[in-house]
Short mmCIF file of C-alpha atoms in Angstrom, two decimals:
data_model
loop_
_atom_site.label_atom_id
_atom_site.label_comp_id
_atom_site.label_asym_id
_atom_site.label_seq_id
_atom_site.Cartn_x
_atom_site.Cartn_y
_atom_site.Cartn_z
CA MET A 8 0.29 0.18 -0.19
CA PRO A 9 0.62 3.50 -0.28
CA SER A 10 3.00 5.16 2.40
CA VAL A 11 0.40 7.13 4.81
CA GLY A 12 2.37 10.55 3.45
CA VAL A 13 1.16 9.88 0.11
CA LYS A 14 -2.20 8.95 0.81
CA LEU A 15 -2.66 12.21 3.27
CA TYR A 16 -1.50 13.99 -0.25
CA SER A 17 -3.76 12.38 -2.16
CA VAL A 18 -6.65 14.00 -0.28
CA PHE A 19 -5.40 16.90 -0.67
CA PHE A 20 -4.20 17.02 -4.15
CA LYS A 21 -8.33 15.02 -5.47
CA PHE A 22 -9.78 18.43 -3.17
CA LEU A 23 -7.94 21.17 -5.18
CA LEU A 24 -7.84 19.40 -8.65
CA LYS A 25 -12.00 18.48 -7.97
CA HIS A 26 -11.82 22.55 -7.31
CA ARG A 27 -10.65 23.34 -10.31
CA LEU A 28 -12.06 21.19 -12.65
CA GLN A 29 -15.37 22.37 -11.03
CA ASN A 30 -14.27 26.55 -11.76
CA ARG A 31 -13.22 25.12 -15.50
CA ILE A 32 -16.16 23.53 -15.92
CA GLN A 33 -17.95 26.83 -14.90
CA SER A 34 -16.02 28.98 -17.51
CA SER A 35 -16.14 26.67 -20.00
CA GLY A 36 -19.72 28.12 -21.07
CA ASP A 37 -18.87 31.99 -21.74
CA GLU A 38 -17.94 32.02 -25.28
CA SER A 39 -14.89 34.16 -24.25
CA SER A 40 -13.02 31.17 -22.37
CA SER A 41 -11.91 29.94 -26.14
CA ASP A 42 -8.95 30.96 -27.54
CA PRO A 43 -7.20 30.10 -30.96
CA PHE A 44 -3.95 31.22 -29.48
CA GLY A 45 -5.10 29.48 -26.15
CA VAL A 46 -2.40 29.11 -23.22
CA THR A 47 -0.01 26.16 -21.90
CA THR A 48 0.72 26.39 -18.14
CA ARG A 49 -1.72 27.59 -15.95
CA PRO A 50 -0.98 30.79 -13.51
CA GLU A 51 -0.95 28.02 -10.17
CA GLU A 52 2.08 26.65 -12.08
CA SER A 53 5.29 26.42 -10.34
CA VAL A 54 7.42 26.61 -13.21
CA ALA A 55 10.88 26.67 -14.17
CA ALA A 56 12.67 29.00 -16.26
CA PRO A 57 15.17 27.47 -19.04
CA ASN A 58 19.03 27.10 -18.38
CA PRO A 59 21.07 27.36 -21.21
CA LEU A 60 24.20 26.39 -18.80
CA PHE A 61 24.57 22.92 -18.58
CA THR A 62 24.70 23.41 -14.35
CA ASP A 63 23.48 19.70 -14.27
CA GLY A 64 24.16 18.15 -17.11
CA VAL A 65 21.65 19.10 -19.55
CA ALA A 66 21.11 22.90 -20.80
CA THR A 67 17.68 24.03 -21.71
CA LYS A 68 16.12 26.87 -23.83
CA ASP A 69 12.71 27.59 -24.25
CA ILE A 70 11.14 27.79 -28.48
CA HIS A 71 7.88 29.03 -29.85
CA ILE A 72 7.65 27.46 -33.08
CA ASP A 73 3.59 28.20 -33.91
CA PRO A 74 3.63 32.06 -34.49
CA LEU A 75 -0.71 31.41 -34.57
CA THR A 76 -0.44 29.87 -31.38
CA SER A 77 0.55 29.25 -27.86
CA LEU A 78 2.42 25.66 -29.41
CA SER A 79 6.15 26.47 -27.79
CA VAL A 80 8.64 23.70 -26.71
CA ARG A 81 11.17 23.33 -24.52
CA ILE A 82 14.58 21.83 -25.65
CA PHE A 83 16.82 19.92 -22.94
CA LEU A 84 20.26 18.33 -24.64
CA PRO A 85 22.38 16.34 -22.28
CA GLU A 86 26.30 17.50 -22.14
CA SER A 87 27.60 14.20 -23.25
CA ALA A 88 26.20 15.91 -27.21
CA LEU A 89 29.52 17.82 -26.49
CA THR A 90 31.80 14.93 -26.78
CA PRO A 91 33.71 14.85 -29.66
CA LEU A 92 33.00 11.59 -31.81
CA GLU A 93 36.77 11.09 -32.80
CA PRO A 94 39.87 11.63 -30.40
CA SER A 95 41.26 13.90 -30.94
CA THR A 96 44.71 15.71 -29.70
CA SER A 97 44.27 18.31 -27.46
CA ALA A 98 45.66 22.10 -28.72
CA ALA A 99 48.24 23.26 -25.66
CA GLY A 100 46.25 24.18 -22.10
CA VAL A 101 43.87 22.91 -23.12
CA HIS A 102 41.92 19.95 -21.13
CA SER A 103 40.77 16.58 -22.89
CA GLU A 104 39.61 13.32 -21.52
CA SER A 105 38.80 10.56 -23.36
CA ARG A 106 35.39 8.45 -21.93
CA ARG A 107 32.83 5.73 -23.39
CA ASN A 108 29.90 6.74 -23.98
CA SER A 109 26.12 5.28 -24.27
CA TYR A 110 26.06 4.25 -28.00
CA GLY A 111 29.49 2.13 -27.61
CA CYS A 112 32.10 4.78 -29.04
CA THR A 113 35.20 6.06 -27.27
CA THR A 114 34.98 9.60 -27.38
CA THR A 115 37.46 12.82 -26.24
CA GLY A 116 35.61 15.48 -24.62
CA SER A 117 36.91 19.40 -24.23
CA SER A 118 36.28 21.69 -21.75
CA SER A 119 37.48 25.16 -24.71
CA PRO A 120 34.67 26.49 -25.49
CA GLU A 121 35.81 25.62 -29.32
CA ALA A 122 34.92 22.30 -28.43
CA GLY A 123 31.06 23.58 -27.47
CA SER A 124 31.55 24.64 -23.83
CA SER A 125 29.35 27.47 -22.62
CA SER A 126 30.66 30.51 -24.28
CA ASP A 127 32.57 32.58 -20.65
CA VAL A 128 31.63 36.15 -22.00
CA THR A 129 30.56 38.93 -19.72
CA GLY A 130 28.07 42.18 -20.10
CA ASP A 131 25.38 41.49 -21.84
CA VAL A 132 25.91 39.11 -24.27
CA TYR A 133 24.22 35.47 -24.47
CA ARG A 134 26.35 33.39 -22.09
CA GLY A 135 24.62 30.33 -22.90
CA TYR A 136 25.90 27.64 -24.93
CA SER A 137 26.11 27.86 -28.33
CA PRO A 138 27.15 25.06 -30.86
CA SER A 139 30.53 25.79 -32.79
CA SER A 140 30.17 27.02 -36.55
CA SER A 141 32.45 24.11 -37.52
CA GLY A 142 30.18 21.10 -35.87
CA GLY A 143 32.71 18.99 -36.88
CA ASN A 144 33.15 17.38 -33.79
CA SER A 145 29.45 17.75 -32.27
CA ARG A 146 28.06 13.67 -31.63
CA LYS A 147 24.57 13.17 -32.95
CA LEU A 148 22.08 12.10 -30.45
CA PRO A 149 18.71 10.88 -30.76
CA VAL A 150 15.58 12.92 -29.92
CA MET A 151 12.17 12.66 -27.62
CA LEU A 152 9.65 14.17 -27.71
CA GLN A 153 8.18 14.52 -24.16
CA PHE A 154 3.85 15.21 -23.62
CA HIS A 155 3.55 15.91 -19.74
CA GLY A 156 0.12 15.07 -18.02
CA GLY A 157 -2.37 17.14 -16.27
CA GLY A 158 -5.66 15.92 -17.56
CA TRP A 159 -5.83 18.13 -20.70
CA VAL A 160 -6.48 21.08 -18.37
CA SER A 161 -3.62 21.61 -16.34
CA GLY A 162 0.11 20.86 -16.07
CA SER A 163 3.13 22.86 -18.66
CA ASN A 164 6.08 21.66 -20.66
CA ASP A 165 8.27 23.16 -18.26
CA SER A 166 6.83 22.95 -14.53
CA VAL A 167 9.08 22.42 -12.21
CA ALA A 168 8.37 18.65 -11.79
CA ASN A 169 8.39 18.48 -15.48
CA ASP A 170 11.60 20.02 -15.70
CA PHE A 171 12.80 17.74 -13.19
CA PHE A 172 11.59 14.82 -14.87
CA CYS A 173 12.89 15.42 -18.57
CA ARG A 174 16.40 15.99 -16.94
CA ARG A 175 16.29 13.23 -16.07
CA MET A 176 15.06 11.61 -19.37
CA ALA A 177 17.64 12.94 -21.29
CA LYS A 178 20.82 11.92 -18.67
CA HIS A 179 20.25 8.03 -18.36
CA CYS A 180 18.81 8.24 -22.18
CA ASP A 181 21.70 10.80 -23.55
CA ILE A 182 18.97 11.70 -25.71
CA ILE A 183 17.48 15.09 -27.07
CA VAL A 184 14.40 15.57 -24.95
CA LEU A 185 11.73 18.14 -26.55
CA ALA A 186 9.03 18.64 -24.20
CA VAL A 187 5.51 19.85 -26.06
CA GLY A 188 3.32 22.80 -24.62
CA TYR A 189 0.25 22.06 -26.18
CA ARG A 190 -2.27 24.09 -25.96
CA LEU A 191 -5.04 23.65 -23.03
CA ALA A 192 -8.10 22.87 -22.67
CA PRO A 193 -10.84 23.86 -22.39
CA GLU A 194 -9.73 26.84 -24.14
CA ASN A 195 -8.83 24.86 -26.71
CA ARG A 196 -10.54 21.57 -26.97
CA TYR A 197 -9.73 18.52 -29.36
CA PRO A 198 -8.75 17.82 -30.88
CA ALA A 199 -6.26 21.16 -30.57
CA ALA A 200 -3.66 19.45 -28.70
CA TYR A 201 -3.29 16.17 -30.97
CA GLU A 202 -2.57 18.47 -33.64
CA ASP A 203 -0.13 20.36 -31.20
CA GLY A 204 1.89 17.34 -30.96
CA PHE A 205 1.91 16.51 -34.86
CA LYS A 206 3.01 19.34 -35.47
CA VAL A 207 5.73 19.35 -33.25
CA LEU A 208 7.19 16.41 -35.15
CA LYS A 209 6.95 17.41 -38.61
CA TRP A 210 8.62 20.55 -37.44
CA LEU A 211 11.26 18.60 -35.83
CA GLY A 212 11.68 16.76 -39.25
CA LYS A 213 11.81 20.52 -41.25
CA GLN A 214 14.69 21.78 -38.98
CA ALA A 215 16.59 19.23 -39.79
CA ASN A 216 15.59 19.53 -43.72
CA LEU A 217 17.02 22.99 -42.78
CA ALA A 218 19.91 21.86 -41.71
CA GLU A 219 20.73 20.13 -44.06
CA CYS A 220 20.44 22.86 -46.99
CA ASN A 221 22.25 25.01 -44.05
CA LYS A 222 25.38 22.60 -44.73
CA SER A 223 25.13 22.48 -48.15
CA MET A 224 25.34 25.93 -48.50
CA GLY A 225 28.35 26.67 -46.44
CA ASN A 226 30.48 23.37 -48.91
CA SER A 227 29.17 25.03 -51.43
CA ARG A 228 30.74 28.17 -50.59
CA ARG A 229 34.10 26.15 -49.22
CA THR A 230 34.17 24.60 -53.01
CA GLY A 231 33.97 27.71 -54.68
CA GLY A 232 37.09 28.83 -54.50
CA GLU A 233 37.08 32.57 -52.49
CA VAL A 234 35.10 32.95 -49.51
CA LYS A 235 33.99 36.99 -49.34
CA LYS A 236 34.03 37.81 -45.31
CA SER A 237 29.93 39.00 -45.80
CA GLU A 238 29.13 35.42 -46.87
CA VAL A 239 30.77 33.70 -43.91
CA ASN A 240 27.91 33.48 -41.38
CA LYS A 241 24.85 33.29 -44.45
CA HIS A 242 22.23 31.04 -42.58
CA ILE A 243 18.79 30.48 -43.75
CA VAL A 244 16.61 33.63 -42.34
CA ASP A 245 12.50 34.51 -42.60
CA ALA A 246 11.52 37.40 -43.84
CA PHE A 247 11.86 39.26 -40.75
CA GLY A 248 15.96 38.58 -40.72
CA ALA A 249 15.59 35.61 -37.81
CA SER A 250 17.76 32.25 -38.43
CA LEU A 251 14.86 29.72 -39.76
CA VAL A 252 17.24 26.84 -37.90
CA GLU A 253 17.66 26.02 -34.53
CA PRO A 254 21.24 25.70 -33.67
CA TRP A 255 21.41 23.05 -31.12
CA LEU A 256 19.10 20.82 -32.85
CA ALA A 257 21.33 21.27 -36.05
CA THR A 258 24.07 20.54 -34.57
CA HIS A 259 23.10 17.80 -32.59
CA ALA A 260 19.62 16.19 -33.21
CA ASP A 261 19.70 13.13 -35.19
CA PRO A 262 15.77 12.74 -35.60
CA SER A 263 15.78 9.18 -37.53
CA ARG A 264 16.13 8.12 -34.52
CA CYS A 265 12.42 9.61 -31.90
CA VAL A 266 11.08 7.72 -29.40
CA LEU A 267 7.74 9.47 -28.36
CA LEU A 268 6.79 9.61 -24.48
CA GLY A 269 3.75 10.44 -23.15
CA VAL A 270 2.20 10.68 -19.35
CA SER A 271 -0.79 9.74 -18.29
CA CYS A 272 -2.87 12.59 -21.03
CA GLY A 273 0.26 13.00 -22.52
CA ALA A 274 0.52 9.15 -23.65
CA ASN A 275 -3.22 9.46 -25.37
CA ILE A 276 -1.21 12.09 -27.07
CA ALA A 277 2.06 10.09 -27.85
CA ASP A 278 0.11 7.50 -29.12
CA TYR A 279 -2.03 9.56 -31.58
CA VAL A 280 1.52 11.22 -32.95
CA ALA A 281 2.53 7.70 -33.65
CA ARG A 282 -0.43 6.65 -35.66
CA LYS A 283 -0.41 10.04 -37.95
CA ALA A 284 3.52 8.83 -38.34
CA ILE A 285 2.64 6.07 -39.90
CA GLU A 286 -0.17 7.64 -42.12
CA VAL A 287 1.91 10.19 -43.50
CA GLY A 288 5.26 7.62 -44.06
CA GLN A 289 8.21 9.13 -45.72
CA ASN A 290 6.84 12.74 -45.75
CA LEU A 291 8.25 13.08 -42.20
CA ASP A 292 11.81 11.64 -43.46
CA PRO A 293 14.63 12.19 -41.88
CA VAL A 294 12.00 11.59 -38.54
CA LYS A 295 11.14 7.99 -38.41
CA VAL A 296 9.36 7.46 -34.76
CA VAL A 297 11.09 3.99 -33.46
CA ALA A 298 9.53 3.54 -30.39
CA GLN A 299 6.83 5.14 -27.67
CA VAL A 300 6.78 4.87 -24.05
CA LEU A 301 3.45 5.06 -22.59
CA MET A 302 3.24 5.95 -19.51
CA TYR A 303 0.41 4.90 -17.05
CA PRO A 304 -2.34 6.54 -20.39
CA PHE A 305 -5.08 8.19 -19.48
CA PHE A 306 -7.42 5.43 -21.58
CA ILE A 307 -11.13 4.96 -20.58
CA GLY A 308 -13.80 3.44 -21.92
CA SER A 309 -18.11 3.37 -22.03
CA VAL A 310 -17.32 -0.55 -20.32
CA PRO A 311 -15.68 -0.26 -16.98
CA THR A 312 -12.67 -3.09 -16.62
CA GLN A 313 -12.45 -5.22 -13.73
CA SER A 314 -9.60 -2.45 -12.12
CA GLU A 315 -12.43 0.65 -13.38
CA ILE A 316 -14.89 -1.18 -11.15
CA LYS A 317 -12.76 -1.72 -7.92
CA GLN A 318 -9.99 1.02 -7.45
CA ALA A 319 -12.83 3.82 -8.78
CA ASN A 320 -11.90 6.07 -5.93
CA SER A 321 -8.58 6.08 -6.41
CA TYR A 322 -5.81 8.01 -5.44
CA PHE A 323 -4.76 11.51 -6.90
CA TYR A 324 -6.87 10.96 -10.06
CA ASP A 325 -10.26 8.85 -9.43
CA LYS A 326 -12.60 7.75 -12.13
CA ALA A 327 -15.31 10.97 -11.66
CA MET A 328 -12.59 13.37 -11.96
CA CYS A 329 -11.56 12.03 -15.18
CA ILE A 330 -14.29 11.98 -16.55
CA LEU A 331 -14.31 15.59 -15.76
CA ALA A 332 -11.51 16.70 -17.43
CA TRP A 333 -12.90 14.60 -20.76
CA LYS A 334 -16.11 16.62 -20.50
CA LEU A 335 -13.38 19.45 -20.63
CA PHE A 336 -11.68 18.32 -23.47
CA LEU A 337 -14.14 16.87 -25.87
CA SER A 338 -16.98 19.20 -26.88
CA GLU A 339 -20.57 18.79 -25.74
CA GLU A 340 -21.62 17.28 -29.58
CA GLU A 341 -18.09 14.72 -29.24
CA PHE A 342 -18.28 13.68 -26.01
CA SER A 343 -17.49 9.82 -25.10
CA LEU A 344 -15.96 7.66 -23.23
CA ASP A 345 -15.77 5.41 -25.77
CA HIS A 346 -14.27 8.79 -28.38
CA PRO A 347 -10.90 6.98 -30.39
CA ALA A 348 -9.12 9.55 -28.04
CA ALA A 349 -10.37 8.09 -25.28
CA ASN A 350 -10.65 4.41 -25.56
CA PRO A 351 -7.48 2.92 -28.01
CA LEU A 352 -10.10 -0.01 -28.49
CA VAL A 353 -12.09 1.36 -30.34
CA PRO A 354 -12.30 -0.48 -34.50
CA GLY A 355 -11.53 1.68 -37.07
CA ARG A 356 -9.03 3.35 -35.09
CA GLY A 357 -6.52 3.93 -37.13
CA PRO A 358 -4.04 2.40 -39.09
CA PRO A 359 -3.87 -1.74 -38.37
CA LEU A 360 -1.28 -1.75 -34.70
CA LYS A 361 0.64 -4.05 -36.80
CA PHE A 362 2.52 -0.73 -38.18
CA MET A 363 2.62 0.66 -34.40
CA PRO A 364 5.88 1.25 -32.70
CA PRO A 365 7.50 -1.45 -30.61
CA THR A 366 5.64 0.38 -27.33
CA LEU A 367 6.74 0.29 -23.60
CA THR A 368 3.82 1.53 -21.00
CA ILE A 369 4.38 1.36 -17.17
CA VAL A 370 1.30 1.14 -14.89
CA ALA A 371 0.75 1.26 -11.38
CA GLU A 372 -0.79 -1.24 -9.09
CA HIS A 373 -3.29 1.31 -7.52
CA ASP A 374 -4.58 2.85 -10.61
CA TRP A 375 -7.89 2.42 -12.67
CA MET A 376 -6.76 3.10 -15.87
CA ARG A 377 -4.40 0.33 -15.62
CA ASP A 378 -6.26 -2.26 -16.59
CA ARG A 379 -7.09 -0.58 -20.82
CA ALA A 380 -3.85 0.44 -21.31
CA ILE A 381 -2.27 -3.51 -20.25
CA ALA A 382 -5.52 -4.25 -22.56
CA TYR A 383 -3.88 -1.94 -25.32
CA SER A 384 -0.36 -3.60 -24.77
CA GLU A 385 -2.01 -6.93 -25.56
CA GLU A 386 -3.16 -6.42 -28.32
CA LEU A 387 -0.14 -4.79 -30.13
CA ARG A 388 1.82 -8.21 -28.74
CA LYS A 389 -1.29 -10.06 -30.70
CA VAL A 390 0.29 -8.95 -34.17
CA ASN A 391 4.08 -9.10 -33.34
CA VAL A 392 5.05 -5.59 -32.33
CA ASP A 393 7.45 -5.63 -28.87
CA ALA A 394 5.12 -3.73 -25.99
CA PRO A 395 6.43 -4.94 -22.85
CA VAL A 396 4.46 -3.87 -20.10
CA LEU A 397 5.91 -2.20 -16.27
CA GLU A 398 3.54 -2.62 -13.36
CA TYR A 399 4.72 -0.80 -10.18
CA LYS A 400 3.40 -2.66 -7.03
CA ASP A 401 2.16 0.16 -4.16
CA ALA A 402 2.26 2.72 -7.18
CA VAL A 403 -0.23 5.00 -8.32
CA HIS A 404 -1.40 7.04 -11.06
CA GLU A 405 2.20 9.74 -11.99
CA PHE A 406 4.33 7.76 -9.11
CA ALA A 407 7.40 9.06 -11.32
CA THR A 408 6.31 12.18 -12.42
CA LEU A 409 4.52 13.71 -10.02
CA ASP A 410 5.97 16.65 -8.06
CA MET A 411 6.13 15.43 -4.71
CA LEU A 412 7.22 11.57 -6.31
CA LEU A 413 9.68 12.35 -8.05
CA ARG A 414 12.87 11.77 -5.79
CA THR A 415 11.52 7.88 -4.93
CA PRO A 416 13.44 5.19 -5.50
CA GLN A 417 10.58 4.11 -7.50
CA ALA A 418 10.44 6.46 -10.00
CA GLN A 419 14.42 6.94 -10.42
CA ALA A 420 13.46 3.23 -10.57
CA CYS A 421 11.41 4.21 -13.65
CA ALA A 422 12.51 5.97 -15.23
CA GLU A 423 16.32 3.38 -14.89
CA ASP A 424 13.33 0.66 -16.60
CA ILE A 425 12.53 3.23 -19.89
CA ALA A 426 16.47 4.10 -20.06
CA ILE A 427 17.64 0.22 -20.76
CA TRP A 428 14.26 -0.02 -22.61
CA VAL A 429 14.65 3.16 -25.45
CA LYS A 430 18.28 2.30 -25.20
CA LYS A 431 17.46 -1.00 -27.06
CA TYR A 432 16.03 1.12 -30.31
CA ILE A 433 17.82 4.08 -30.48
CA SER A 434 21.55 3.21 -30.03
CA LEU A 435 23.29 2.78 -33.22
CA ARG A 436 23.93 -0.50 -34.33
CA GLY A 437 26.67 -3.21 -33.06
CA HIS A 438 25.69 -1.13 -29.33
CA GLU A 439 22.50 -2.49 -29.12
CA PHE A 440 21.40 -2.82 -24.83
CA SER A 441 19.68 -6.25 -24.54
CA TYR A 442 16.00 -5.94 -22.06
#
């Protein structure tokens, strides 16, 4: 059973959540509450500021990627990305170290700013990490799109809890994490959050193609003879002269090894994005979704499962409050517990399951939604998709991502378990991990 502290916190959490959901329902009837631009966080949310320095092994930055909406991403870049791919001779006075990375390559790192460390300048000049112009010694890391939880109406990609979790994932998996700040309900109901998730995947592909174009432009200038000084720093820009190429991703991201990870309702978004990626196929090139992780997905249905009957009043998120959240997310005309966004087992839901990527499902013993998540995983295994289920005893919904539970041994173990499984699909050939 969960500890007394968890039980007490659950009572307080449910009281506060119910109050907020009821307020949202009352305000959702007002036409002014609908806002196409949308919101990605709430005033009551504790937010962590981005930090472009590798103070704890991960640098972060926020990017607003859609001028018409509030859709944004927070990039989590692990310091391991700065380790050169090939050993090189260190310049005099520059410390160099050799270490083995998680992809099996022995690499050499340098503490010089030119090798990728944060610029040591003073004044008003940007002091965060900025990749070197050559980028020749940079490592390419896989990319993880992370979708936070919060029952559609709360949570954010830059909350203190989500920031901590994404930093943990970036370091454990040796991966670049893009935490998606999708639009919240009821200001933006279904399918806004789902479309935002897929829009970020397409944006990742666009970034990869723009980076390749930028690289080609640089090569053509170098091979075309004398290069004018004014052309050295030319790059692709938009109509306002701002660079369209995100330098961290252009230098370090390998979108051909892309993983989706969703937490609670974010798992529903991840599953939708995986399906859309299958539908569009090669139009996403060079992005390839190689695996997805569904952490205690927010699945529901009109025919209750055993866990929905026995644990309807479970910890933190009980069934009654989750139904309120679904009423805020789905329009009144569309509301149904068997809506394709809610129930993964309804027929005719999308591409055949046999085309789905390998899917790891995380469930908690004291979570009323667990049985439907397990049933979905079983359906995937029936069509030979690698779809293991990890069930954690005495655990509750969001046991590895909720603010007060993030530092528990169980949350740490869950992160390590995810990293072990994910590395099977993101490691370079010849260095796969067993699971």
